[in-house]
PDB file of C-alpha atoms in Angstrom:
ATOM      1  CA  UNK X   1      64.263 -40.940 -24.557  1.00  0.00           C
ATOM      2  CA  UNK X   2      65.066 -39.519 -28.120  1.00  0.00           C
ATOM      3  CA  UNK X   3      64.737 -42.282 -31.037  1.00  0.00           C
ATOM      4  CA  UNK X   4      65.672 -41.719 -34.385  1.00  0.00           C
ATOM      5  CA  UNK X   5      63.334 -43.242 -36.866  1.00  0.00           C
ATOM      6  CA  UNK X   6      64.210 -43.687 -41.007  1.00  0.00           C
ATOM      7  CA  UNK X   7      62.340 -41.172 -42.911  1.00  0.00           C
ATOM      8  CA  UNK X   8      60.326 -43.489 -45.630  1.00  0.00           C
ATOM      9  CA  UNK X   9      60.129 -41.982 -48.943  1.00  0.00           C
ATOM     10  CA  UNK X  10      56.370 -41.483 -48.805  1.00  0.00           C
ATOM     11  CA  UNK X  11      56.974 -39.801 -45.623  1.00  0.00           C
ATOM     12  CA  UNK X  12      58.892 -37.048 -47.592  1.00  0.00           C
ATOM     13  CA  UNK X  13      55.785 -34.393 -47.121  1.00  0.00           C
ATOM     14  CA  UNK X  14      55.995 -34.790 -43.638  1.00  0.00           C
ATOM     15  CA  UNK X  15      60.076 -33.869 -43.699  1.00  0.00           C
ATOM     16  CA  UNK X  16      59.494 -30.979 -46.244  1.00  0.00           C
ATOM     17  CA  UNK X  17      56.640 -29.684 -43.176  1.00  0.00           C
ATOM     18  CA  UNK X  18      59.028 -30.055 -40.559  1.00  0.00           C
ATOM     19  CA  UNK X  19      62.164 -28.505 -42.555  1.00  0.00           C
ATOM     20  CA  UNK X  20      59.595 -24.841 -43.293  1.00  0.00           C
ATOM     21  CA  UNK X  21      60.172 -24.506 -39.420  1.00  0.00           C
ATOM     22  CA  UNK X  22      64.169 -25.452 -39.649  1.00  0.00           C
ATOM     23  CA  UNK X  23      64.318 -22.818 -43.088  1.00  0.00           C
ATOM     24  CA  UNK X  24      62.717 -20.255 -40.958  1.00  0.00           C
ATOM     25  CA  UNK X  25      65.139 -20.601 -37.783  1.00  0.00           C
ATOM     26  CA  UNK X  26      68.150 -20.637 -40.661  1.00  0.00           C
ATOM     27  CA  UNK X  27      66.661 -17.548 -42.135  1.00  0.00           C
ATOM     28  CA  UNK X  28      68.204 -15.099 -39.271  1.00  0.00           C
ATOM     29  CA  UNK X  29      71.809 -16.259 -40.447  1.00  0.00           C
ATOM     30  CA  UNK X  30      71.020 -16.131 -44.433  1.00  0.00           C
ATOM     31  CA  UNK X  31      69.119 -12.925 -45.448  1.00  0.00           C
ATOM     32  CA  UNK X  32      68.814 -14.048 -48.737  1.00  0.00           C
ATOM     33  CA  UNK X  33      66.378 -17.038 -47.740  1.00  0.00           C
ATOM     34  CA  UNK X  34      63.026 -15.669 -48.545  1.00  0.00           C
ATOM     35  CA  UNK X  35      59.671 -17.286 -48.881  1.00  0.00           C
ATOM     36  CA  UNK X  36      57.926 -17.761 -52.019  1.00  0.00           C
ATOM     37  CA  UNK X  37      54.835 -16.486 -52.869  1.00  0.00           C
ATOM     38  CA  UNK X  38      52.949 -19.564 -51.754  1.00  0.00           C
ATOM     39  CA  UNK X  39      53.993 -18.716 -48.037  1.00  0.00           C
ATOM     40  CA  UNK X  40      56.961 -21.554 -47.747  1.00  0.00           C
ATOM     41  CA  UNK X  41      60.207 -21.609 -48.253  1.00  0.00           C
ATOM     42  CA  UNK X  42      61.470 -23.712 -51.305  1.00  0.00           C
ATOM     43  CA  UNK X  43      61.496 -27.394 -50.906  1.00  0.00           C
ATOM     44  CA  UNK X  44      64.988 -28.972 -51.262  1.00  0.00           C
ATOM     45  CA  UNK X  45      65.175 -31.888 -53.505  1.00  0.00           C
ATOM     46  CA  UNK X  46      65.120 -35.232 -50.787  1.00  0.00           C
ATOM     47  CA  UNK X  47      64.988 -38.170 -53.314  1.00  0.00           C
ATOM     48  CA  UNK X  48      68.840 -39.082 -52.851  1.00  0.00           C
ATOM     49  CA  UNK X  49      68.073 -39.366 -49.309  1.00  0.00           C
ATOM     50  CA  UNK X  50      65.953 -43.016 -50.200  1.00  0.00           C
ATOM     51  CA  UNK X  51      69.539 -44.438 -51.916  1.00  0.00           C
ATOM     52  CA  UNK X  52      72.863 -45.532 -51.165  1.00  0.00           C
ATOM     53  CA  UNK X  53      75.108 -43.282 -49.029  1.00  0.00           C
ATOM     54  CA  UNK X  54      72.176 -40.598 -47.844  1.00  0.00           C
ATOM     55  CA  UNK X  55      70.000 -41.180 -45.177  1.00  0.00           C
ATOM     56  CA  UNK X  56      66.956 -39.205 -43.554  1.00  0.00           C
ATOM     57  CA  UNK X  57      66.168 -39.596 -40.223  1.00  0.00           C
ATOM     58  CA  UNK X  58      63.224 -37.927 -38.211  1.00  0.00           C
ATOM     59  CA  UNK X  59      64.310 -37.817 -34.199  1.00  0.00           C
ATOM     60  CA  UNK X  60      61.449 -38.181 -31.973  1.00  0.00           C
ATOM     61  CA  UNK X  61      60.907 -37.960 -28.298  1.00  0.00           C
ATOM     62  CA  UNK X  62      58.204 -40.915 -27.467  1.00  0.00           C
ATOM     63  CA  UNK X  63      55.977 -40.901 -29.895  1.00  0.00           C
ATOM     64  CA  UNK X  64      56.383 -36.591 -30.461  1.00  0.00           C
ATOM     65  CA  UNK X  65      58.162 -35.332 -33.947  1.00  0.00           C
ATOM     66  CA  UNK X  66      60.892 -32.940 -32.774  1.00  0.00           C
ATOM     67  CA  UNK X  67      63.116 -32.749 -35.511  1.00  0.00           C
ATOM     68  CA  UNK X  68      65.423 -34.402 -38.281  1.00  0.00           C
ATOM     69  CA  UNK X  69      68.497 -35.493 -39.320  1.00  0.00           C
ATOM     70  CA  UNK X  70      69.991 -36.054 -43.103  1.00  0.00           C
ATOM     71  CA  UNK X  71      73.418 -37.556 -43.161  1.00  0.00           C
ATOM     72  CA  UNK X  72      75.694 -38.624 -45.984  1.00  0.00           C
ATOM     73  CA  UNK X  73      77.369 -42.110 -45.056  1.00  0.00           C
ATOM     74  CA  UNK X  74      81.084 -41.717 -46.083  1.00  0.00           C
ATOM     75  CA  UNK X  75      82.873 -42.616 -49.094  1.00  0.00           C
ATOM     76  CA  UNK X  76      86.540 -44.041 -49.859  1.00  0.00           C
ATOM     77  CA  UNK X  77      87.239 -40.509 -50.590  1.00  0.00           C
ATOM     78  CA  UNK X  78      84.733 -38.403 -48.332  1.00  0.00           C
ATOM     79  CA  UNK X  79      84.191 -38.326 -44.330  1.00  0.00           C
ATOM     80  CA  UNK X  80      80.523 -39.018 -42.989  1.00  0.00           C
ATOM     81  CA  UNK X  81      78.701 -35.552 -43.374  1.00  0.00           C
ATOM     82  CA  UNK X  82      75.690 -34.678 -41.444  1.00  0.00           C
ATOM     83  CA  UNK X  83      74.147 -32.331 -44.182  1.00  0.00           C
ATOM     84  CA  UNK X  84      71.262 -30.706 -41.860  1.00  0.00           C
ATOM     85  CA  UNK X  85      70.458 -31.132 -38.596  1.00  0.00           C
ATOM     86  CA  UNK X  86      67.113 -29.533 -36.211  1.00  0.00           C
ATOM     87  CA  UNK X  87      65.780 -29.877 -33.283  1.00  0.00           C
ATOM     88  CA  UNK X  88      62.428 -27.405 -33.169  1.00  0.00           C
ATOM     89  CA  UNK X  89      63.176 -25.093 -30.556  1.00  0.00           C
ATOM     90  CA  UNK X  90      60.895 -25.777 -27.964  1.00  0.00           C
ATOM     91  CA  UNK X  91      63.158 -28.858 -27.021  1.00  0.00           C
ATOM     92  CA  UNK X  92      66.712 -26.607 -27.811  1.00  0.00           C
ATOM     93  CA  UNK X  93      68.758 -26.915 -24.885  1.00  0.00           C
ATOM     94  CA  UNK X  94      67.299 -30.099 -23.340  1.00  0.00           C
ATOM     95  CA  UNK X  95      69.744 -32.289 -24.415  1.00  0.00           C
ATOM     96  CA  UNK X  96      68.142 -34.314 -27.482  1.00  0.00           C
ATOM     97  CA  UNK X  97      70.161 -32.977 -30.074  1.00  0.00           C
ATOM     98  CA  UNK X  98      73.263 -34.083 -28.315  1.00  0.00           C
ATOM     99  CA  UNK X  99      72.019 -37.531 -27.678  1.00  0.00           C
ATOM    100  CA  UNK X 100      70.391 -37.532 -31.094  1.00  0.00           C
ATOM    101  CA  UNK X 101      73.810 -36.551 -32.715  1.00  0.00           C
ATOM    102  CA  UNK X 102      75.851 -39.616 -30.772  1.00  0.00           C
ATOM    103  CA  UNK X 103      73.374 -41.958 -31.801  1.00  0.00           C
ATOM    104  CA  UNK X 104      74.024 -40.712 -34.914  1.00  0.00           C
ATOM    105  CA  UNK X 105      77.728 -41.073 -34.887  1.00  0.00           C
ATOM    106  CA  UNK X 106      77.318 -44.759 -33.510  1.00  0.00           C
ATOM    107  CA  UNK X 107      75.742 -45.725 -36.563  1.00  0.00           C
ATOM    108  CA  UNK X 108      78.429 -44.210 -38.961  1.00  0.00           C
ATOM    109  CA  UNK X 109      81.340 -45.030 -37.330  1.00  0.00           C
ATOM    110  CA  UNK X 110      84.419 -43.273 -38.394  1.00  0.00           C
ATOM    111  CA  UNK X 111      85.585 -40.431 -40.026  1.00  0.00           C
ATOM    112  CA  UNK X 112      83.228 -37.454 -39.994  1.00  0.00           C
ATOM    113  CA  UNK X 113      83.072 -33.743 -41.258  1.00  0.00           C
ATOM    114  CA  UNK X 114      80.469 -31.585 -39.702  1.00  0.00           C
ATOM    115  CA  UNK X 115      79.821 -27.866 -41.054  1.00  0.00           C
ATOM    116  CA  UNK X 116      78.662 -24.735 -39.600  1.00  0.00           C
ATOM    117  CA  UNK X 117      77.884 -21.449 -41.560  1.00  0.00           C
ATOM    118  CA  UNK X 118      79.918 -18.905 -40.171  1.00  0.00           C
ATOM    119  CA  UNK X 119      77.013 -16.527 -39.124  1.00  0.00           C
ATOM    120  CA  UNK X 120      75.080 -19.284 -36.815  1.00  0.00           C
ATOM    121  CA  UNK X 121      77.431 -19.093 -33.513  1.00  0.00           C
ATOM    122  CA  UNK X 122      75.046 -21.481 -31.031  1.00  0.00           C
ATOM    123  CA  UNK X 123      75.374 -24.500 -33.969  1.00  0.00           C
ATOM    124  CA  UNK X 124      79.368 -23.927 -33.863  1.00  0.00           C
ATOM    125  CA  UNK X 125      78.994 -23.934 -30.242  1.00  0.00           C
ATOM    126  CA  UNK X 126      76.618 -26.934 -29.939  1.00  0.00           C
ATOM    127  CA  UNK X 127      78.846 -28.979 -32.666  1.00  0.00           C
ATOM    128  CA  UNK X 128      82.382 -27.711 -31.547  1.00  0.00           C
ATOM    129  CA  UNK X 129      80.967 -28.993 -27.702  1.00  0.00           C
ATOM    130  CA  UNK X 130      80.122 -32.171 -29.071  1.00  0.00           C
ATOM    131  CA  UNK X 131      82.601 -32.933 -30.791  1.00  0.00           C
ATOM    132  CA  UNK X 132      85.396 -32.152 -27.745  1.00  0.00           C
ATOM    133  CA  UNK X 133      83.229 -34.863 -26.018  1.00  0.00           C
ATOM    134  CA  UNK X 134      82.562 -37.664 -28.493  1.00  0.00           C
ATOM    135  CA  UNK X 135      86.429 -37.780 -30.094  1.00  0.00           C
ATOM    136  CA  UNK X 136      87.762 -36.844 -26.774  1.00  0.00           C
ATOM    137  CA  UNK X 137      89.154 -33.556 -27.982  1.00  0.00           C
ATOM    138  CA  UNK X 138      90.958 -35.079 -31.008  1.00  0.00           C
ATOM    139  CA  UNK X 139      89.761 -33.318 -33.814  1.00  0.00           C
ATOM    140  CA  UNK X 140      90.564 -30.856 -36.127  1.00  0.00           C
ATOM    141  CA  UNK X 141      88.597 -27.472 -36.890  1.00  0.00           C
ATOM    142  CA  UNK X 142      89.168 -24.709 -39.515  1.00  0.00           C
ATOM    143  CA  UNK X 143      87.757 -21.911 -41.459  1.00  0.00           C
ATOM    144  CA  UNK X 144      86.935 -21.900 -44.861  1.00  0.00           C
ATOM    145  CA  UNK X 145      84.847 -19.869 -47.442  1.00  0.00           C
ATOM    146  CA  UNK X 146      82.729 -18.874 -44.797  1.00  0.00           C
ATOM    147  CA  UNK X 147      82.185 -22.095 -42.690  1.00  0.00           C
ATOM    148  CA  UNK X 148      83.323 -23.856 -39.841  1.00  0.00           C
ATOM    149  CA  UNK X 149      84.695 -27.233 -40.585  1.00  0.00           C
ATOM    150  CA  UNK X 150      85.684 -29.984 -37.995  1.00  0.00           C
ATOM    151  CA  UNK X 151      87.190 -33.028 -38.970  1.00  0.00           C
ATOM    152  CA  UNK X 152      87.382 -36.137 -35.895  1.00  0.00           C
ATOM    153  CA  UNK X 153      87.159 -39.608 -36.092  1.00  0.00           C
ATOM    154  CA  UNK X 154      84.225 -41.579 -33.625  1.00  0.00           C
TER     155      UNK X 154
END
């Protein structure tokens, strides 16, 4: 069974780790992404994610890190966003991003806005599958600026 656990602020190392394995999976769909001369890809800035509306959440299967979630409760004027999602790939197509995902939207009930760059074609897939099943095919997708946008309401 997939948990999701709250990523602790002096856990952030650990999330940075796991996200170098996310940044190189991304890196097919963004040619620009490059490492640095260290050997890693550039760490994103995380401290919002320990306040208010952003949260961090590493998924795990028993006790085994397999990947991480950072969402972005919603706002009187914004939907809940999931802002990156991962699931390393040696557990891709098992089912434990789907479950992680609902688990996910049962927390944040509501309105939601997920995002896919235009490029990445099995996230569109995974999300736009999803989403048909959680808001029982009442939602709302379109194309923008080179992203996939869909709107729906859990």
């Amino acid at each position: 069974m997939v948990s999701l656990h709250k990523v602790q602020k002096e856990e952030a190392t650990i999330l940075h780790n796991l996200m170098q394995f996310y940044f190189y999976e991304f890196s097919k769909y963004l040619p620009n992404m490059k490492l640095g001369v260290n050997g890693a890809y550039k760490q994103i800035e995380l401290d919002h994610y320990w306040r208010n509306q952003h949260h961090a959440y590493f998924i795990k299967l028993g006790d085994e890190l397999i990947g991480f979630a950072l969402v972005e409760m919603a706002t009187l004027s914004s939907p809940n966003t999931i802002q990156e999602f991962f699931i390393i790939a040696k557990y891709q197509g098992n089912g434990y991003g789907k479950e992680s995902a609902r688990k996910l939207f049962a927390m944040f009930p509501g309105e939601w806005e997920i995002t896919q760059i235009e490029k990445n074609k099995p996230a569109r897939a995974f999300w736009k599958g999803l989403i048909k099943e959680v808001s029982a095919d009442q939602f709302e997708e379109y194309h923008e600026n080179g992203l996939y946008v869909q709107k729906f309401n859990v």
